[in-house]
Amino acid sequence: MHAKHALVLLLTLALLTAATACSAPESPAASPAGARDSVVIAIGSEPETLDPTQGWGHGNSPIVQSTLVRYTADLDFENDLATDYALSEDGLTWTFTLREDAYFTDGEKVTAQDVAFTLETAKAAQGSVDLSYMVSAEAVDETTVVVTLSQPTSIFLNTLASVGIVPEHAYGEDYGRSPIGSGPYAFVEWRPQEQIVFVANEDYYGGAPAIENVTIVFMSEDAALAAVQAGQVDVAYTSATLAQEVPGYRIEAIRSADNRGFTLPMEPNTGKTAASGAPIGNDVTCSLEVRQAIAYAIDRQAIADAVLHGYGRPAYSENDGMPWNNPEVAIETDVEYAKQLLAGAGWADGDGDGILERDGVRASFSCLYPADDSVRQAVAMAAAEQVRKIGIEIVVEGTSWDEIARRMFSEAVMMGWGSSSPNETYYLYRSAGAYLDDYYNPEGYASQTTDAYLDAAMEALTVEEANRNWQLAQWDGTTGTAMRGACPWVWIVNLDHVTYVREGLSIGEQPVHGHGHGLPLVQNLEDWAWEETQDA
């Protein structure tokens, strides 16, 4: 380890010790907010681990570790640890050549064996990093790795862009709580449910980051707003429902693919249950006309304006604006068409109370959301109010995720997705994923046609071929996952990630954020900097 780097680590640890012993209890961080060499960042979600093989950095840059390739701000790929890579004609063999100036923060060189070890470990973990299609990863020499796949897999580079390389020599059971990496930042300390501290890696091959000390504190949205108002943090996530002007800060509305919409069970209630024992089916939402009528009745722009205060846009799919999105999924609000769909399917207001019925079934169902999520609640209630005008009653209910897991196969659920990788589309709609406990396909969507498009997209040898099939899975002119098709989802809004930033601090060119208020923000942390002209 570089001597200066070691000194910074020791000084930071000394500061942490002193802060623990004598800092005022209202101060949330070891590094002082507003310091010219530091940032204090408030986010709402604490990671479960800092081990990339277990999911740390999933969909984002892991910052402590380097990756073979990484995303650019416009979602292309550029080399990171890799200086070059090649794919065989059959799409089964990837060969990566590594840079020779990458070192872990303990001074050991990063080698091809570390890369092979990381990928094999991630595959064996069977966690959020899906490498089930990988046959083997082998180090040919110190700087060459050959990865063999069982089938061509178009999302392989997307996966590699978030799998940080771990050191085989220093990997163990406690790695996720005290990681060593070769990325732009080195780990210092983790206080569970409070904060994580990082320090700039001065030996980083990409150049030492401008921000030397980084403290990430975990706070609810309300607490983060209070911390901003008190000047205790430099950067903080907030929600569109809480955003307000605060002296000394600006609000950055970061574009994201982070969407909100609700699932609609596609089967009738016949007493069928999932493997977990949870009931399957809903006698209202099993009607295609009901699902489509709801989709057409919702004024998405009105919800984005009123509920999100303009910090968002209408959503029409899980991947709006991405290169693999089919623009034909967009629909116009058409309340009269929605009413015609329902009337044509035999739904009518038999007793004059404004809620439709058919064959003794009242057009009423629940939409569940996690009770601590004010945005999901507000979006669901606004949608329910609009849908009631066409004679459908949606009862919005806040509850726990455990309760949602028990009821998500038989009731609507206000979900949130959004990713920088198209593999999310695969998991959301593949038939084999129906009624599992992973929240991807609780509505039970199953289609051989869609499965064929999804498989073709996954096995494509070019990005263009893959994107064409991802788009056909959404809508091929006749059927698909889109709301004008089978409509297993009603998509409503895409959120901006509303972020307070202290004046004088640049958070760089933020890539499009995926789902989650936390990790996406820091994926370009090495590009952050304080303006040199601002007084200390």
PDB file of N, CA and C in Angstrom, residues 266 288 291-292 296 316-318 326 328-329 331 425 428-431 443 445-454 468-491:
ATOM      1  N   MET A 266     -53.304 -12.671 -13.575  1.00  0.00           N
ATOM      2  CA  MET A 266     -53.900 -12.983 -14.875  1.00  0.00           C
ATOM      3  C   MET A 266     -54.786 -14.214 -14.863  1.00  0.00           C
ATOM      4  N   LEU A 288     -58.806  -9.669 -19.437  1.00  0.00           N
ATOM      5  CA  LEU A 288     -57.918  -8.822 -20.230  1.00  0.00           C
ATOM      6  C   LEU A 288     -58.514  -7.436 -20.405  1.00  0.00           C
ATOM      7  N   ARG A 291     -57.870  -5.296 -17.366  1.00  0.00           N
ATOM      8  CA  ARG A 291     -56.474  -4.849 -17.288  1.00  0.00           C
ATOM      9  C   ARG A 291     -56.201  -3.731 -18.289  1.00  0.00           C
ATOM     10  N   GLN A 292     -56.640  -3.915 -19.506  1.00  0.00           N
ATOM     11  CA  GLN A 292     -56.391  -2.888 -20.520  1.00  0.00           C
ATOM     12  C   GLN A 292     -57.187  -1.622 -20.240  1.00  0.00           C
ATOM     13  N   TYR A 296     -55.622   2.180 -19.990  1.00  0.00           N
ATOM     14  CA  TYR A 296     -56.011   3.315 -20.837  1.00  0.00           C
ATOM     15  C   TYR A 296     -56.679   4.431 -20.044  1.00  0.00           C
ATOM     16  N   TYR A 316     -44.442   3.532 -19.616  1.00  0.00           N
ATOM     17  CA  TYR A 316     -45.214   2.630 -20.466  1.00  0.00           C
ATOM     18  C   TYR A 316     -44.635   1.213 -20.490  1.00  0.00           C
ATOM     19  N   SER A 317     -43.499   1.030 -19.848  1.00  0.00           N
ATOM     20  CA  SER A 317     -42.867  -0.286 -19.817  1.00  0.00           C
ATOM     21  C   SER A 317     -41.843  -0.293 -18.696  1.00  0.00           C
ATOM     22  N   GLU A 318     -41.162  -1.422 -18.540  1.00  0.00           N
ATOM     23  CA  GLU A 318     -40.107  -1.531 -17.547  1.00  0.00           C
ATOM     24  C   GLU A 318     -38.799  -0.900 -17.999  1.00  0.00           C
ATOM     25  N   ASN A 326     -39.203  -0.834 -26.965  1.00  0.00           N
ATOM     26  CA  ASN A 326     -40.024  -0.715 -28.163  1.00  0.00           C
ATOM     27  C   ASN A 326     -40.907   0.521 -28.010  1.00  0.00           C
ATOM     28  N   GLU A 328     -43.372   1.496 -29.490  1.00  0.00           N
ATOM     29  CA  GLU A 328     -44.793   1.264 -29.750  1.00  0.00           C
ATOM     30  C   GLU A 328     -45.564   0.846 -28.503  1.00  0.00           C
ATOM     31  N   VAL A 329     -44.878   0.694 -27.374  1.00  0.00           N
ATOM     32  CA  VAL A 329     -45.599   0.328 -26.143  1.00  0.00           C
ATOM     33  C   VAL A 329     -46.365   1.520 -25.567  1.00  0.00           C
ATOM     34  N   ILE A 331     -49.026   4.311 -24.930  1.00  0.00           N
ATOM     35  CA  ILE A 331     -50.451   4.440 -25.243  1.00  0.00           C
ATOM     36  C   ILE A 331     -50.937   5.805 -24.783  1.00  0.00           C
ATOM     37  N   THR A 425     -36.023  -7.492 -18.203  1.00  0.00           N
ATOM     38  CA  THR A 425     -37.159  -7.875 -19.035  1.00  0.00           C
ATOM     39  C   THR A 425     -37.310  -9.391 -19.073  1.00  0.00           C
ATOM     40  N   LEU A 428     -38.752 -10.582 -15.696  1.00  0.00           N
ATOM     41  CA  LEU A 428     -40.116 -10.125 -15.439  1.00  0.00           C
ATOM     42  C   LEU A 428     -41.163 -10.935 -16.191  1.00  0.00           C
ATOM     43  N   TYR A 429     -40.800 -11.487 -17.354  1.00  0.00           N
ATOM     44  CA  TYR A 429     -41.833 -12.042 -18.221  1.00  0.00           C
ATOM     45  C   TYR A 429     -41.639 -13.492 -18.644  1.00  0.00           C
ATOM     46  N   ARG A 430     -40.566 -14.149 -18.275  1.00  0.00           N
ATOM     47  CA  ARG A 430     -40.395 -15.542 -18.689  1.00  0.00           C
ATOM     48  C   ARG A 430     -41.430 -16.414 -17.972  1.00  0.00           C
ATOM     49  N   SER A 431     -41.971 -17.348 -18.703  1.00  0.00           N
ATOM     50  CA  SER A 431     -43.020 -18.216 -18.147  1.00  0.00           C
ATOM     51  C   SER A 431     -42.531 -18.987 -16.932  1.00  0.00           C
ATOM     52  N   GLU A 443     -47.736 -11.902 -11.247  1.00  0.00           N
ATOM     53  CA  GLU A 443     -49.021 -11.891 -11.950  1.00  0.00           C
ATOM     54  C   GLU A 443     -49.256 -13.177 -12.732  1.00  0.00           C
ATOM     55  N   TYR A 445     -47.691 -14.219 -15.674  1.00  0.00           N
ATOM     56  CA  TYR A 445     -47.657 -14.101 -17.134  1.00  0.00           C
ATOM     57  C   TYR A 445     -46.899 -15.272 -17.744  1.00  0.00           C
ATOM     58  N   ALA A 446     -47.489 -15.896 -18.749  1.00  0.00           N
ATOM     59  CA  ALA A 446     -46.849 -17.020 -19.438  1.00  0.00           C
ATOM     60  C   ALA A 446     -47.247 -16.972 -20.908  1.00  0.00           C
ATOM     61  N   SER A 447     -46.254 -17.010 -21.787  1.00  0.00           N
ATOM     62  CA  SER A 447     -46.517 -16.960 -23.220  1.00  0.00           C
ATOM     63  C   SER A 447     -45.375 -17.632 -23.957  1.00  0.00           C
ATOM     64  N   GLN A 448     -45.685 -18.656 -24.760  1.00  0.00           N
ATOM     65  CA  GLN A 448     -44.659 -19.314 -25.550  1.00  0.00           C
ATOM     66  C   GLN A 448     -44.070 -18.357 -26.579  1.00  0.00           C
ATOM     67  N   THR A 449     -44.900 -17.478 -27.110  1.00  0.00           N
ATOM     68  CA  THR A 449     -44.412 -16.502 -28.093  1.00  0.00           C
ATOM     69  C   THR A 449     -43.390 -15.576 -27.458  1.00  0.00           C
ATOM     70  N   THR A 450     -43.737 -15.044 -26.292  1.00  0.00           N
ATOM     71  CA  THR A 450     -42.814 -14.146 -25.605  1.00  0.00           C
ATOM     72  C   THR A 450     -41.555 -14.887 -25.187  1.00  0.00           C
ATOM     73  N   ASP A 451     -41.693 -16.113 -24.692  1.00  0.00           N
ATOM     74  CA  ASP A 451     -40.520 -16.894 -24.306  1.00  0.00           C
ATOM     75  C   ASP A 451     -39.550 -17.043 -25.476  1.00  0.00           C
ATOM     76  N   ALA A 452     -40.087 -17.257 -26.663  1.00  0.00           N
ATOM     77  CA  ALA A 452     -39.222 -17.427 -27.843  1.00  0.00           C
ATOM     78  C   ALA A 452     -38.451 -16.141 -28.137  1.00  0.00           C
ATOM     79  N   TYR A 453     -39.122 -15.003 -28.023  1.00  0.00           N
ATOM     80  CA  TYR A 453     -38.425 -13.728 -28.232  1.00  0.00           C
ATOM     81  C   TYR A 453     -37.365 -13.489 -27.152  1.00  0.00           C
ATOM     82  N   LEU A 454     -37.716 -13.791 -25.906  1.00  0.00           N
ATOM     83  CA  LEU A 454     -36.772 -13.591 -24.802  1.00  0.00           C
ATOM     84  C   LEU A 454     -35.536 -14.470 -24.969  1.00  0.00           C
ATOM     85  N   ARG A 468     -33.630  -6.097 -31.018  1.00  0.00           N
ATOM     86  CA  ARG A 468     -34.804  -6.341 -31.863  1.00  0.00           C
ATOM     87  C   ARG A 468     -35.731  -7.355 -31.196  1.00  0.00           C
ATOM     88  N   ASN A 469     -35.175  -8.387 -30.612  1.00  0.00           N
ATOM     89  CA  ASN A 469     -36.003  -9.400 -29.969  1.00  0.00           C
ATOM     90  C   ASN A 469     -36.555  -8.935 -28.626  1.00  0.00           C
ATOM     91  N   TRP A 470     -35.791  -8.135 -27.864  1.00  0.00           N
ATOM     92  CA  TRP A 470     -36.357  -7.549 -26.651  1.00  0.00           C
ATOM     93  C   TRP A 470     -37.593  -6.721 -27.009  1.00  0.00           C
ATOM     94  N   GLN A 471     -37.504  -5.974 -28.101  1.00  0.00           N
ATOM     95  CA  GLN A 471     -38.626  -5.133 -28.520  1.00  0.00           C
ATOM     96  C   GLN A 471     -39.821  -5.958 -28.969  1.00  0.00           C
ATOM     97  N   LEU A 472     -39.573  -7.046 -29.695  1.00  0.00           N
ATOM     98  CA  LEU A 472     -40.668  -7.909 -30.140  1.00  0.00           C
ATOM     99  C   LEU A 472     -41.359  -8.587 -28.961  1.00  0.00           C
ATOM    100  N   ALA A 473     -40.616  -8.869 -27.906  1.00  0.00           N
ATOM    101  CA  ALA A 473     -41.244  -9.453 -26.718  1.00  0.00           C
ATOM    102  C   ALA A 473     -42.265  -8.489 -26.121  1.00  0.00           C
ATOM    103  N   GLN A 474     -41.993  -7.200 -26.234  1.00  0.00           N
ATOM    104  CA  GLN A 474     -42.941  -6.203 -25.725  1.00  0.00           C
ATOM    105  C   GLN A 474     -44.163  -6.078 -26.631  1.00  0.00           C
ATOM    106  N   TRP A 475     -43.918  -6.005 -27.932  1.00  0.00           N
ATOM    107  CA  TRP A 475     -45.042  -5.867 -28.862  1.00  0.00           C
ATOM    108  C   TRP A 475     -44.576  -6.238 -30.261  1.00  0.00           C
ATOM    109  N   ASP A 476     -45.162  -7.270 -30.850  1.00  0.00           N
ATOM    110  CA  ASP A 476     -44.771  -7.708 -32.194  1.00  0.00           C
ATOM    111  C   ASP A 476     -45.809  -7.347 -33.236  1.00  0.00           C
ATOM    112  N   GLY A 477     -46.759  -6.493 -32.863  1.00  0.00           N
ATOM    113  CA  GLY A 477     -47.829  -6.098 -33.764  1.00  0.00           C
ATOM    114  C   GLY A 477     -49.119  -6.844 -33.487  1.00  0.00           C
ATOM    115  N   THR A 478     -49.029  -7.926 -32.746  1.00  0.00           N
ATOM    116  CA  THR A 478     -50.195  -8.739 -32.414  1.00  0.00           C
ATOM    117  C   THR A 478     -50.309  -9.007 -30.926  1.00  0.00           C
ATOM    118  N   THR A 479     -49.192  -9.316 -30.303  1.00  0.00           N
ATOM    119  CA  THR A 479     -49.200  -9.665 -28.889  1.00  0.00           C
ATOM    120  C   THR A 479     -47.898  -9.216 -28.236  1.00  0.00           C
ATOM    121  N   GLY A 480     -47.829  -9.400 -26.941  1.00  0.00           N
ATOM    122  CA  GLY A 480     -46.623  -9.029 -26.213  1.00  0.00           C
ATOM    123  C   GLY A 480     -46.940  -8.608 -24.798  1.00  0.00           C
ATOM    124  N   THR A 481     -45.924  -8.192 -24.071  1.00  0.00           N
ATOM    125  CA  THR A 481     -46.062  -7.824 -22.666  1.00  0.00           C
ATOM    126  C   THR A 481     -46.606  -6.410 -22.476  1.00  0.00           C
ATOM    127  N   ALA A 482     -46.704  -5.644 -23.544  1.00  0.00           N
ATOM    128  CA  ALA A 482     -47.138  -4.252 -23.463  1.00  0.00           C
ATOM    129  C   ALA A 482     -48.578  -4.146 -22.975  1.00  0.00           C
ATOM    130  N   MET A 483     -48.943  -2.946 -22.525  1.00  0.00           N
ATOM    131  CA  MET A 483     -50.308  -2.716 -22.047  1.00  0.00           C
ATOM    132  C   MET A 483     -51.322  -2.850 -23.169  1.00  0.00           C
ATOM    133  N   ARG A 484     -50.920  -2.616 -24.402  1.00  0.00           N
ATOM    134  CA  ARG A 484     -51.828  -2.837 -25.530  1.00  0.00           C
ATOM    135  C   ARG A 484     -51.885  -4.310 -25.916  1.00  0.00           C
ATOM    136  N   GLY A 485     -51.043  -5.137 -25.262  1.00  0.00           N
ATOM    137  CA  GLY A 485     -51.021  -6.575 -25.491  1.00  0.00           C
ATOM    138  C   GLY A 485     -51.674  -7.305 -24.343  1.00  0.00           C
ATOM    139  N   ALA A 486     -50.922  -8.202 -23.710  1.00  0.00           N
ATOM    140  CA  ALA A 486     -51.477  -8.995 -22.611  1.00  0.00           C
ATOM    141  C   ALA A 486     -51.667  -8.185 -21.340  1.00  0.00           C
ATOM    142  N   CYS A 487     -50.952  -7.093 -21.200  1.00  0.00           N
ATOM    143  CA  CYS A 487     -51.114  -6.162 -20.083  1.00  0.00           C
ATOM    144  C   CYS A 487     -51.033  -6.831 -18.709  1.00  0.00           C
ATOM    145  N   PRO A 488     -49.953  -7.549 -18.423  1.00  0.00           N
ATOM    146  CA  PRO A 488     -49.809  -8.090 -17.070  1.00  0.00           C
ATOM    147  C   PRO A 488     -49.448  -7.016 -16.051  1.00  0.00           C
ATOM    148  N   TRP A 489     -48.955  -5.901 -16.527  1.00  0.00           N
ATOM    149  CA  TRP A 489     -48.598  -4.752 -15.687  1.00  0.00           C
ATOM    150  C   TRP A 489     -49.344  -3.521 -16.176  1.00  0.00           C
ATOM    151  N   VAL A 490     -49.638  -2.630 -15.266  1.00  0.00           N
ATOM    152  CA  VAL A 490     -50.035  -1.270 -15.629  1.00  0.00           C
ATOM    153  C   VAL A 490     -48.915  -0.352 -15.151  1.00  0.00           C
ATOM    154  N   TRP A 491     -48.121   0.118 -16.083  1.00  0.00           N
ATOM    155  CA  TRP A 491     -47.015   1.025 -15.765  1.00  0.00           C
ATOM    156  C   TRP A 491     -47.545   2.437 -15.647  1.00  0.00           C
TER     157      TRP A 491
END
